[in-house]
CSV table of C-alpha atoms and ligand atoms in Angstrom, one decimal:
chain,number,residue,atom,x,y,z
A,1,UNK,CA,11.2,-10.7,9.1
A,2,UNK,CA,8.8,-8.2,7.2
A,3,UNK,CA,6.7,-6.4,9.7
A,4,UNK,CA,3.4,-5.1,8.5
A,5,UNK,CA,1.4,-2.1,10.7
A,6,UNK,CA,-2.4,-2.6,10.2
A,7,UNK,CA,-4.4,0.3,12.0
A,8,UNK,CA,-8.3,-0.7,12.6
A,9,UNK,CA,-11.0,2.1,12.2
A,10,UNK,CA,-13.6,1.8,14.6
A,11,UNK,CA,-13.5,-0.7,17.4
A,12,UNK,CA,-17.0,-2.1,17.4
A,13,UNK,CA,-17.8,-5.8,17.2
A,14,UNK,CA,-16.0,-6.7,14.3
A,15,UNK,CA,-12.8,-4.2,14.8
A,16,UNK,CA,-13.1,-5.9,18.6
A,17,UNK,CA,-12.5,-9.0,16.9
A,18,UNK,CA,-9.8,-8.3,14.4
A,19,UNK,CA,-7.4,-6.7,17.1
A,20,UNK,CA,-8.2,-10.0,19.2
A,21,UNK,CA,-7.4,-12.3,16.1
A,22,UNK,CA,-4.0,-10.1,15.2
A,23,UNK,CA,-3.0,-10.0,18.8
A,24,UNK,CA,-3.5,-13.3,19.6
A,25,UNK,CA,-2.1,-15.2,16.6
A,26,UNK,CA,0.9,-13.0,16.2
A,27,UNK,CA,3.2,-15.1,16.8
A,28,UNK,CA,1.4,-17.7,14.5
A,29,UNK,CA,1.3,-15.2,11.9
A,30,UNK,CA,5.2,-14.9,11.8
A,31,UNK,CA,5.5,-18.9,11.9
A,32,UNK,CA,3.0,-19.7,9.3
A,33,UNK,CA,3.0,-16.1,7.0
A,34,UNK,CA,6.5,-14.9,7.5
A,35,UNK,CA,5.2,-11.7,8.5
A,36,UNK,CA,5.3,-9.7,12.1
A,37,UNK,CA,1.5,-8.0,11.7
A,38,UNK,CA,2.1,-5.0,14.3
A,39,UNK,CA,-1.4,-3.0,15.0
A,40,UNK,CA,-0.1,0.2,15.1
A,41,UNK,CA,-2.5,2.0,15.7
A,42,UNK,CA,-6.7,2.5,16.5
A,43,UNK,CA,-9.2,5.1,15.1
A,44,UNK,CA,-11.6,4.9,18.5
A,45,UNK,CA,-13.3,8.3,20.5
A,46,UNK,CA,-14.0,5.6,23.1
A,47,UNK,CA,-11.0,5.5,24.5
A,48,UNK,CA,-11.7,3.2,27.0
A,49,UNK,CA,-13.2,0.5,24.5
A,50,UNK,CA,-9.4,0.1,23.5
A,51,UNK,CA,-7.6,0.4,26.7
A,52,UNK,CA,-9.9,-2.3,28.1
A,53,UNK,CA,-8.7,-4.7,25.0
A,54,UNK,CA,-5.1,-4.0,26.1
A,55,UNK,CA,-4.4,-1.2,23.5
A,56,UNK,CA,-1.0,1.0,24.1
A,57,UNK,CA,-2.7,5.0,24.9
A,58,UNK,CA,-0.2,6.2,22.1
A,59,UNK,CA,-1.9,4.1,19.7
A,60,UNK,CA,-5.3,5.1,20.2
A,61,UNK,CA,-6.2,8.4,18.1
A,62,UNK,CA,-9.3,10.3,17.5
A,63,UNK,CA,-8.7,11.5,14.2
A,64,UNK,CA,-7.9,10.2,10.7
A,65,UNK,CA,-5.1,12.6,9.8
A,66,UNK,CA,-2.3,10.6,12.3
A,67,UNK,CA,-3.6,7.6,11.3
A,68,UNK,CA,-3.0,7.9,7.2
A,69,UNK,CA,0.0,10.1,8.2
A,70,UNK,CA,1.4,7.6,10.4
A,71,UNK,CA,4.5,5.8,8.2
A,72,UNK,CA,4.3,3.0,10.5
A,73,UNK,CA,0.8,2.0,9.1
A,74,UNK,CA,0.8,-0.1,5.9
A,75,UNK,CA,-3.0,-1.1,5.9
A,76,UNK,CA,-6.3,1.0,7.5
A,77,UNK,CA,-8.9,-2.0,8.2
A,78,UNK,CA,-12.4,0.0,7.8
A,79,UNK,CA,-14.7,-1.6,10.4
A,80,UNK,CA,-16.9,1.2,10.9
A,81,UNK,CA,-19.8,0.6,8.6
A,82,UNK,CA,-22.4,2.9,6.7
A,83,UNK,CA,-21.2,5.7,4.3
A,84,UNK,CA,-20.1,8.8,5.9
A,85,UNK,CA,-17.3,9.2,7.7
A,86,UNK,CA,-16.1,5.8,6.5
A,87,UNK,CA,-16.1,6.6,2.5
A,88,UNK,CA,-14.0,10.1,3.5
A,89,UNK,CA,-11.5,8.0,6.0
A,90,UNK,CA,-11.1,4.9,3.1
A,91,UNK,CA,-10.2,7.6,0.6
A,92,UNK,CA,-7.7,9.0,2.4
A,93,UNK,CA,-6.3,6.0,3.0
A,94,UNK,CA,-6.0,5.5,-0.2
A,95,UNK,CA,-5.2,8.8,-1.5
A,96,UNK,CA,-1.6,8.4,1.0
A,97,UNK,CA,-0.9,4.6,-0.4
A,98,UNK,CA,-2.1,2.7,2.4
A,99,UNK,CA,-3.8,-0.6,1.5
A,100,UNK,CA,-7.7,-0.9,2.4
A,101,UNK,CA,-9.5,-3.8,3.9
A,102,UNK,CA,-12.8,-3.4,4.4
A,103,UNK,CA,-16.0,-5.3,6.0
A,104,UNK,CA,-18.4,-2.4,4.7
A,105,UNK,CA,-20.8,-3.8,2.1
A,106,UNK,CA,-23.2,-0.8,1.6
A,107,UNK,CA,-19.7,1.4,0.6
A,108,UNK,CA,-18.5,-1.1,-1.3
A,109,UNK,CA,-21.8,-2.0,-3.0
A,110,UNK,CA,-22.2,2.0,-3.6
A,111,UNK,CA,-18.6,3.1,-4.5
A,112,UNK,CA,-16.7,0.5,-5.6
A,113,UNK,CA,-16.1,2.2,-8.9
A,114,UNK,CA,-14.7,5.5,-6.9
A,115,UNK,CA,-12.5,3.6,-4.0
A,116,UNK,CA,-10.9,1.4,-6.9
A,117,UNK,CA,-10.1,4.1,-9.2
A,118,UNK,CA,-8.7,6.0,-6.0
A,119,UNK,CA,-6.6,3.2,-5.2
A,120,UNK,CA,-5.4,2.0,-8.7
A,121,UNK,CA,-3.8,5.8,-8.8
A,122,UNK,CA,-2.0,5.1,-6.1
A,123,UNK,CA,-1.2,1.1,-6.4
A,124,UNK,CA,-2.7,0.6,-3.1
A,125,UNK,CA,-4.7,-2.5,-2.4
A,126,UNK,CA,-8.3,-3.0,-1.8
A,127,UNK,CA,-9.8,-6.2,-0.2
A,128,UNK,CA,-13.2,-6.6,0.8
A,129,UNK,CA,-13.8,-10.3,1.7
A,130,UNK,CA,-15.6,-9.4,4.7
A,131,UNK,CA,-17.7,-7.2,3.3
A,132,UNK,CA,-20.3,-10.2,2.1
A,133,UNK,CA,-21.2,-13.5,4.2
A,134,UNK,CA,-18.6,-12.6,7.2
A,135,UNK,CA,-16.3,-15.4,7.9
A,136,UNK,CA,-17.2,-17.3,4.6
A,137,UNK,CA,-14.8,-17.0,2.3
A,138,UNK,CA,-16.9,-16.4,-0.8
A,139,UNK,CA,-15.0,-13.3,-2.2
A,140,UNK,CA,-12.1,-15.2,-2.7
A,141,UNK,CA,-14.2,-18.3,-3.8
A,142,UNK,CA,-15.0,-16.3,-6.6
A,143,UNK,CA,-11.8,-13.9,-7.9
A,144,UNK,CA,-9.3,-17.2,-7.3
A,145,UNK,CA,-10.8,-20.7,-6.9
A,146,UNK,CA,-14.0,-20.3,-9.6
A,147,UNK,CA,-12.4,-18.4,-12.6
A,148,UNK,CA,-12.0,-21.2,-14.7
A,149,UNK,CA,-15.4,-20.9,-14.5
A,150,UNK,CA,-18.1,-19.6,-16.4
A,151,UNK,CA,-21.0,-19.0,-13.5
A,152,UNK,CA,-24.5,-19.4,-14.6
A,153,UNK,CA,-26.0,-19.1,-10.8
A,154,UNK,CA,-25.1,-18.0,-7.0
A,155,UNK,CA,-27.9,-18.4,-4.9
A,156,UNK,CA,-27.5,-17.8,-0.8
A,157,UNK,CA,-28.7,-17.3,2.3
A,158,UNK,CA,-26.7,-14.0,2.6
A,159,UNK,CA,-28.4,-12.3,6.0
A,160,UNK,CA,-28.3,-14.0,9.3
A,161,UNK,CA,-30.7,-11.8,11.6
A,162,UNK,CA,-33.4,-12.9,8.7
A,163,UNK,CA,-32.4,-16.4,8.8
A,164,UNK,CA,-32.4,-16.2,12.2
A,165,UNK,CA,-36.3,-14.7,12.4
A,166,UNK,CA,-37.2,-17.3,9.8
A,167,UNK,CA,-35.7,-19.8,11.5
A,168,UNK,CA,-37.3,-19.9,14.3
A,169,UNK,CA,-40.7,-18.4,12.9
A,170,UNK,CA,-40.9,-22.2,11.2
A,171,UNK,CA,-40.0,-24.1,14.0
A,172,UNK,CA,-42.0,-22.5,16.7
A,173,UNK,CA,-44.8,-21.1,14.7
A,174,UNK,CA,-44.0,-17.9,16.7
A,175,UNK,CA,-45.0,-14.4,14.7
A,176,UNK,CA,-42.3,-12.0,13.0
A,177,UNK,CA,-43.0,-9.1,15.5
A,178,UNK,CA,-42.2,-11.5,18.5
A,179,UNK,CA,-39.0,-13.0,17.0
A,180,UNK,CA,-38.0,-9.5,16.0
A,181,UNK,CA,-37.8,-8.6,19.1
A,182,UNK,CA,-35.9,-11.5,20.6
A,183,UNK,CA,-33.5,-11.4,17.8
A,184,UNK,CA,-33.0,-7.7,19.1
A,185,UNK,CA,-32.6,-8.5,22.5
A,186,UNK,CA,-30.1,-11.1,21.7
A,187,UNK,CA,-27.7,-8.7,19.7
A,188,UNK,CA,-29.0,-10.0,15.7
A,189,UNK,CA,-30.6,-7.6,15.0
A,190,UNK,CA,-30.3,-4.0,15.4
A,191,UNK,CA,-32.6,-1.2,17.4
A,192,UNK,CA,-33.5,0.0,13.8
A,193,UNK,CA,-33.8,-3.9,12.1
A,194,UNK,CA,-34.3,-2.0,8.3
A,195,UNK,CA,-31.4,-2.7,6.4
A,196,UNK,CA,-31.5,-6.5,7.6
A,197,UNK,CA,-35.1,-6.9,7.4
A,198,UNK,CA,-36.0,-5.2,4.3
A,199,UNK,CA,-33.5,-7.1,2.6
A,200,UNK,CA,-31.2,-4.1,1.7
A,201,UNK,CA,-28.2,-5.9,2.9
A,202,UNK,CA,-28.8,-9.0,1.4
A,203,UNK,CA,-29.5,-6.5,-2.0
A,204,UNK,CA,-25.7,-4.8,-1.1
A,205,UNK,CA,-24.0,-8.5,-1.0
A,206,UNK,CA,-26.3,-9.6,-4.3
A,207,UNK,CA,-24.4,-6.9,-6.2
A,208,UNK,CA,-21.1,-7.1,-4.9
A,209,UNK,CA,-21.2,-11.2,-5.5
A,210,UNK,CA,-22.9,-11.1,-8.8
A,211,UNK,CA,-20.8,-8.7,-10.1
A,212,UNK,CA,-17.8,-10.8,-9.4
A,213,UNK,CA,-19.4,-13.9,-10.4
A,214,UNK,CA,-20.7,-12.6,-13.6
A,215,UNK,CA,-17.7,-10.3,-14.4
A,216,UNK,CA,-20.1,-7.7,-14.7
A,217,UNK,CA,-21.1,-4.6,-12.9
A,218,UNK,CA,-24.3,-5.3,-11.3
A,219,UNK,CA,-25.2,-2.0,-9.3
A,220,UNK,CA,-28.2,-2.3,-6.5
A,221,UNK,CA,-30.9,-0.4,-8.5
A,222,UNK,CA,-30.6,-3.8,-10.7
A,223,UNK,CA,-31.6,-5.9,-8.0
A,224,UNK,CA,-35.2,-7.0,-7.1
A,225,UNK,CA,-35.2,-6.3,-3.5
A,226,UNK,CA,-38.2,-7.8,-1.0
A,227,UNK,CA,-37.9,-8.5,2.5
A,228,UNK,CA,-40.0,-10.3,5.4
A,229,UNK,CA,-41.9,-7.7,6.9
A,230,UNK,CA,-45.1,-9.3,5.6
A,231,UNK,CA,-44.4,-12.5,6.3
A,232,UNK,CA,-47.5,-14.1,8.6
A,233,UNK,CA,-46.6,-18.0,10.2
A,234,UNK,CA,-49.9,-19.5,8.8
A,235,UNK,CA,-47.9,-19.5,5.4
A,236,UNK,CA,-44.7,-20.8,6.6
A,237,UNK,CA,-46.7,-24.0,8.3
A,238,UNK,CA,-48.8,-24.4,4.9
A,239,UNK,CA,-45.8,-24.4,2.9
A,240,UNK,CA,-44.4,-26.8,4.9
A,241,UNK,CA,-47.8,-28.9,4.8
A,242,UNK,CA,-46.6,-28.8,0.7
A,243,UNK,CA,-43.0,-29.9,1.5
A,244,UNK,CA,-41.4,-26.6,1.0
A,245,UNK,CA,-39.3,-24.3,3.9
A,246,UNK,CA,-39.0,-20.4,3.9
A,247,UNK,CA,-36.0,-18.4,3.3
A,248,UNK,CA,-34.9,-15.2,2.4
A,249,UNK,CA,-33.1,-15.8,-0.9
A,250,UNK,CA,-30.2,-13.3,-2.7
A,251,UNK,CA,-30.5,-15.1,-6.4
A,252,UNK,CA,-28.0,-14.3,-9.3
A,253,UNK,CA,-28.7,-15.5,-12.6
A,254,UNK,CA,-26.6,-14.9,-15.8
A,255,UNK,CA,-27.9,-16.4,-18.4
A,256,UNK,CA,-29.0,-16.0,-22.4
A,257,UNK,CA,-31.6,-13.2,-21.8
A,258,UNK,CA,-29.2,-11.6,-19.3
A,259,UNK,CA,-28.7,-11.1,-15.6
A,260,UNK,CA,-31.5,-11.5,-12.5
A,261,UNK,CA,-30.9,-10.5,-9.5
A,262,UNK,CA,-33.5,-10.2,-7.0
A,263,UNK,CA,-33.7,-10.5,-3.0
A,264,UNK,CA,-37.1,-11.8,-1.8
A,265,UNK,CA,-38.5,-14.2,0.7
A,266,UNK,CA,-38.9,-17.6,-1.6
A,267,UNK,CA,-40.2,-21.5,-0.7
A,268,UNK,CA,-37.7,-24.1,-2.0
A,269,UNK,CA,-37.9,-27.7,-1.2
A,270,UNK,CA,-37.0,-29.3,2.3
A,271,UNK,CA,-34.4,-31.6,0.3
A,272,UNK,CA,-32.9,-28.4,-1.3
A,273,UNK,CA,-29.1,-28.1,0.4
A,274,UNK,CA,-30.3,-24.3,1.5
A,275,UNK,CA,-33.5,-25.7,3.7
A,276,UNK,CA,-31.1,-26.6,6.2
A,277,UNK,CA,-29.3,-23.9,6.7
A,278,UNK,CA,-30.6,-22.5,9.8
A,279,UNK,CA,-30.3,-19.8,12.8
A,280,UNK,CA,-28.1,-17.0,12.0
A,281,UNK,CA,-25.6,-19.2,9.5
A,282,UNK,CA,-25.6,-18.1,5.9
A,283,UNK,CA,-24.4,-20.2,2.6
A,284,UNK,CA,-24.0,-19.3,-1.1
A,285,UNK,CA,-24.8,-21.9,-3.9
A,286,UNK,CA,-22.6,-21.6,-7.0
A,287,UNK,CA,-23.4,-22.9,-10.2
A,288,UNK,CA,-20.1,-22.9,-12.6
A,289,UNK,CA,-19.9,-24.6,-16.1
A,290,UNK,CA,-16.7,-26.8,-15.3
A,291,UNK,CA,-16.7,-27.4,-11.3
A,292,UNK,CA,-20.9,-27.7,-11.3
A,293,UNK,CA,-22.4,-27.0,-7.8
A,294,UNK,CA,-20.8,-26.1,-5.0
A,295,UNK,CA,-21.6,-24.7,-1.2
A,296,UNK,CA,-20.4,-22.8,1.1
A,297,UNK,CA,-21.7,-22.6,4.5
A,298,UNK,CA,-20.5,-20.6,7.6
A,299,UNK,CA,-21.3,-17.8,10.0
A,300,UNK,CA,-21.9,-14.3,8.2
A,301,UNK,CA,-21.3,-11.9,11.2
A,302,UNK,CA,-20.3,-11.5,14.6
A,303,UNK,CA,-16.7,-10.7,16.0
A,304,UNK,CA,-14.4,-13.5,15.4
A,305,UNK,CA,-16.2,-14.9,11.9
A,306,UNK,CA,-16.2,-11.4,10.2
A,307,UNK,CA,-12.5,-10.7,12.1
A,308,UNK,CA,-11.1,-13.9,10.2
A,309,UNK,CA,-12.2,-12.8,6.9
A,310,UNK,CA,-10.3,-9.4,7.7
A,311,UNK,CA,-7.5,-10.9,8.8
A,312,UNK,CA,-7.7,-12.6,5.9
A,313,UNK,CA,-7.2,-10.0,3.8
A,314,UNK,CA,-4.9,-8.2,6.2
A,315,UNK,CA,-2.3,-11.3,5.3
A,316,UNK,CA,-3.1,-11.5,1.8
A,317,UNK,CA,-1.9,-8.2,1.6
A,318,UNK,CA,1.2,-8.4,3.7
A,319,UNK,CA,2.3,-11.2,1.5
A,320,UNK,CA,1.7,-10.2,-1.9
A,321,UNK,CA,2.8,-7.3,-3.8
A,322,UNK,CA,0.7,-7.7,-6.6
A,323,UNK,CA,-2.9,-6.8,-6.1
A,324,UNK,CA,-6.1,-7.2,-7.7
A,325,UNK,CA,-8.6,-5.3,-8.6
A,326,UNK,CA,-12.5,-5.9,-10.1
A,327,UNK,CA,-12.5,-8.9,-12.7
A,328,UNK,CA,-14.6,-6.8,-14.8
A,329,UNK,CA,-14.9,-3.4,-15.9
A,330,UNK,CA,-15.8,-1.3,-12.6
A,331,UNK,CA,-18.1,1.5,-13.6
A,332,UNK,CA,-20.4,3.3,-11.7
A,333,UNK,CA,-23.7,1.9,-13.3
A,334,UNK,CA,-24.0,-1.5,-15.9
A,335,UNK,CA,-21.8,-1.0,-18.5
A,336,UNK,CA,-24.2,-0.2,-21.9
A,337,UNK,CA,-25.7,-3.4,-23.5
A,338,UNK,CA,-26.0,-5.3,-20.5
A,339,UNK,CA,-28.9,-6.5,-20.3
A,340,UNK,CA,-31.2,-7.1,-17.1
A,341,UNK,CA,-34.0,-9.4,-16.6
A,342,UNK,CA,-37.2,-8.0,-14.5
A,343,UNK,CA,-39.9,-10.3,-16.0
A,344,UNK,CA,-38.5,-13.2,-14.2
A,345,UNK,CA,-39.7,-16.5,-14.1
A,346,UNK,CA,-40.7,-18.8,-10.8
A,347,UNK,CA,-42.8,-21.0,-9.4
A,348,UNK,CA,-45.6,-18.9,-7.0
A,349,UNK,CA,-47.2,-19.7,-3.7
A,350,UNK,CA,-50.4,-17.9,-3.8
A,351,UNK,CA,-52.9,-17.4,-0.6
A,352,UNK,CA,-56.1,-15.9,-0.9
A,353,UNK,CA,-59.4,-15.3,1.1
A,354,UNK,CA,-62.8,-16.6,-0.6
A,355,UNK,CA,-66.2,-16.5,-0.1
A,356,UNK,CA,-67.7,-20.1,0.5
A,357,UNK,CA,-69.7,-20.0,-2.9
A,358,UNK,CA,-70.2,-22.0,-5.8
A,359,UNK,CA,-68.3,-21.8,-8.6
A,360,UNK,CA,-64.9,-19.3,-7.1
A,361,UNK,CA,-62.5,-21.7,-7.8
A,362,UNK,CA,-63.4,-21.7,-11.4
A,363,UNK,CA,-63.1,-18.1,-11.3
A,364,UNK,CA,-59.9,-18.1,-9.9
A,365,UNK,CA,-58.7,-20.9,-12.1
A,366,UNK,CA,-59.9,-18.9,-15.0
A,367,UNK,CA,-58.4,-15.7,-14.6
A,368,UNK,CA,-54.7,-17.8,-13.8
A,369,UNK,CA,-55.6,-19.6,-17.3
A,370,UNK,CA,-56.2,-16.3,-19.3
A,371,UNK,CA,-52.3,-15.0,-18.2
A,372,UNK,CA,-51.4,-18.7,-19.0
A,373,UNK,CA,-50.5,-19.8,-15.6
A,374,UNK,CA,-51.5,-23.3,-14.8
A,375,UNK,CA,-52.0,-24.6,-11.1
A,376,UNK,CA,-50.0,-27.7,-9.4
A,377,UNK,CA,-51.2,-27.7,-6.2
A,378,UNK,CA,-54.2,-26.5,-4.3
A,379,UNK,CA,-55.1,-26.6,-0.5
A,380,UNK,CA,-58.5,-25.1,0.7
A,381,UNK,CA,-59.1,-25.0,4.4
A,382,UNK,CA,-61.8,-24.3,7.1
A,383,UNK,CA,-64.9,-25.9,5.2
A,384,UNK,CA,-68.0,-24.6,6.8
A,385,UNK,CA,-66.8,-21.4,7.6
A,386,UNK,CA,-67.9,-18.2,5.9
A,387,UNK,CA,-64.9,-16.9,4.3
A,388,UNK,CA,-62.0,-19.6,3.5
A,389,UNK,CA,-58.4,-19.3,2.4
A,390,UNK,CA,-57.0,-21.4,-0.4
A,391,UNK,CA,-53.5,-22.0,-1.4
A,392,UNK,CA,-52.2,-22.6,-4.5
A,393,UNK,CA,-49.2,-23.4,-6.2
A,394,UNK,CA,-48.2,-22.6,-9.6
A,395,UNK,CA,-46.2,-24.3,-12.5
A,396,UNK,CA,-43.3,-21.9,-13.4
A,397,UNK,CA,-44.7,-18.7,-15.1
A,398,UNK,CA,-43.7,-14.9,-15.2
A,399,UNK,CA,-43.5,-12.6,-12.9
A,400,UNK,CA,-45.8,-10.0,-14.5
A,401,UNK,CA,-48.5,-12.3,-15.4
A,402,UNK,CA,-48.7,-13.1,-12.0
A,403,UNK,CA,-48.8,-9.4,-10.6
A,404,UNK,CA,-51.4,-8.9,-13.4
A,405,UNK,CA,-53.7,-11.8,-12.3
A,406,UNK,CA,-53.5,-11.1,-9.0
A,407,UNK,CA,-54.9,-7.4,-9.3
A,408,UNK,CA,-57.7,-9.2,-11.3
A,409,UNK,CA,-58.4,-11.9,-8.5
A,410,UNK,CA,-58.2,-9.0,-6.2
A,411,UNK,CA,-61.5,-7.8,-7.6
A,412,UNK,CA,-63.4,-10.8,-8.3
A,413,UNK,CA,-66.6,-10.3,-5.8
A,414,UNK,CA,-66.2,-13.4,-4.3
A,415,UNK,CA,-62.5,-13.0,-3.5
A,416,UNK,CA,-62.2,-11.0,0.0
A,417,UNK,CA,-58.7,-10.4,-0.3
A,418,UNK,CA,-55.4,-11.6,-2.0
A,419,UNK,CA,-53.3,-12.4,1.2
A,420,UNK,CA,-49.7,-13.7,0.2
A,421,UNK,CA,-48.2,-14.4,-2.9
A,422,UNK,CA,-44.5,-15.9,-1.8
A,423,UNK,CA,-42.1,-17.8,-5.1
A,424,UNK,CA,-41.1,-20.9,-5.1
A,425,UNK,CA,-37.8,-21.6,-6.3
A,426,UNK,CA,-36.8,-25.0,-7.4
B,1,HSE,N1,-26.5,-7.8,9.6
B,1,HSE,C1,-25.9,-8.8,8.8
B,1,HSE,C2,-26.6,-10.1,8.9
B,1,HSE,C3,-24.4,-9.1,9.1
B,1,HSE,O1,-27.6,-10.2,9.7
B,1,HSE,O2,-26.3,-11.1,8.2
B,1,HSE,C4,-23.5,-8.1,8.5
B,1,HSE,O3,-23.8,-8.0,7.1
């Protein structure tokens, strides 16, 4: 029977995981695959972390050097996350032949040009399924089951700690300051919540996934990126007063003008398949030209989800001797005459603060009319008090009208401030 050494870098939650999957379904693995997958060895300075998950001592190694050096390993699983050391230790990997699986979506996102010229040198492999939506196998969705496909749209829920927060913002009516810090306590989120919160890592797997699905290189200084900071409860109950639920959308567009990709918190319809995809589970909406919609929903982190996706990989490449690179032409920024789409177009939950006088809501109305934006709905609360908000809703326009309107609004004496503007995406 082949045997296959896979050596794990970094034994944190997800490396955790990927050891427990290969150890425990070995024998599995060499009924169902054909293959013995043998960890061979661990990249870990806590030693202890891998003696307590039953790891020989002369497999555990502090230092990168054995590890690519090691003829026993085949493929370096890259668990560790961020840029530095993990770009230098994926390189050498690849630079002595090794195959490459990788969970890390920033890296990938960044230097997916660099690690794939680096291992096309060397005919090594490079999978990153985990890399975007953990356990859901999107990444192979797209390179295998969707080519026949051309894809006009992938819209998901691609970051759970925000779904999470969101989630439970909407049903309790609980603020984002007090959620954050449950979703912290409970392991979601991280001491420093930035790169979920801000929407960076929902912006990392936007660029990775729309490049695949669009066969184009979409790098992250494309992408629209907004994240839920700002995000107050009162809106999330009025939107639902209008039949719509809160989200933090990753939307990819290609279409005649070109490609849109933007991350930002968006209202889409309670009926819409995303609305009830809750808690920390994520799911990515395809739109392809033969198949039409599809969905796929499932965990995008923790231990074992992100672990299967690896392992994943880790069999895909102990069983096939071809391997596959980028569907498209991988360069380091859009390839010239691609074209981008900032001027976007959406529906726009607006929420400002009047003065209770005569004659604002004309105002208001009048402004919206001048950049050609036309109301659907309107909701204007707290009669009798001094200052009231109003909501409205608008018919699809463009994105700059809107920002342009709004900084007139803004000044209107009658206006006290502009409060929310949130899109609405049908
Ligand atoms: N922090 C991510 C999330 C998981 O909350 O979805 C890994 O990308």
């Amino acid at each position: 029977m082949k045997n296959v050494g896979v050596a794990i870098l970094g034994l944190g939650v997800v490396g955790s995981g990927t050891y427990k999957i290969l150890r425990d379904h070995r024998e599995f693995y060499k009924e169902t695959q054909g293959v013995d997958l043998s960890v061979e060895g661990v990249l870990e300075i806590r030693k202890e972390k891998a003696l307590a998950l039953g790891i020989e001592e002369s497999k555990i190694y502090d230092n990168i050097a054995e590890i690519v050096s090691n003829p026993n390993v085949d493929i370096v699983v890259e668990v560790i996350g961020g840029v530095e050391p993990a770009k230098s230790f994926v390189l050498a990997a690849l630079h002595s032949g090794k195959t490459v699986v990788t969970s890390n979506k920033e890296l990938f996102c960044k230097y997916w040009h660099e690690l794939e010229k680096a291992a096309k040198r060397t005919n090594a492999g490079l999978y990153f399924e985990a890399s975007c939506v953990g356990g859901v196998p999107i990444i192979r969705t797209l390179i295998d089951g969707m080519q026949a496909n051309v894809i006009s749209n992938l819209t998901g829920i691609i970051n759970g700690t925000t779904n999470y927060i969101l989630t439970r913002m909407t049903r309790e009516g609980a603020n984002y300051q007090d959620v954050l810090k449950d979703a912290q306590k409970l392991g979601y989120a991280e001491a420093n919540p930035s790169a979920d919160v801000e929407g960076y890592d929902a912006a990392y797997k936007l660029s990775i996934l729309s490049s695949l699905a669009f066969h184009k290189k979409v790098p992250l200084d494309k992408i629209y990126r907004e994240g839920i900071t700002e995000i107050q409860s009162c809106d999330i109950a009025y939107g639902d007063e209008l039949g719509y639920t809160l989200k933090l959308l990753a939307i990819g567009k290609n279409g005649e003008k070109g490609i849109e990709v933007r991350v930002h918190p968006a209202f889409i319809r309670k009926d819409h398949p995303l609305a009830s995809v809750n808690d920390s589970f994520n799911a990515v909406f395809l739109k392809g030209d033969s198949v039409g919609d599809i969905m796929l929903y499932g965990r995008g982190a923790g231990d074992l989800p992100t672990g299967s996706a690896i392992v994943s990989d880790v069999i895909y490449a102990a069983t096939h001797s071809d391997v596959k690179y980028a569907t498209f032409k991988n360069t380091q920024q859009a390839e010239p005459g691609v074209k981008f789409v900032n001027d976007f177009r959406s529906r726009y939950y607006i929420r400002f603060t009047a003065k209770d006088r005569a004659g604002v809501l004309a105002k208001v109305a009048g402004i919206l009319a001048k950049y050609n934006i036309s109301i659907s709905d309107l909701i204007q609360k707290g009669e009798g008090c001094e200052n009231l908000p109003i909501i409205l809703i608008t018919h699809e326009t463009n994105e700059y009208s809107v920002r342009r309107a709004l900084e007139k609004i803004g000044m209107l004496d009658d206006v006290v401030s502009v409060d929310a503007t949130i899109r609405v995406e049908s």
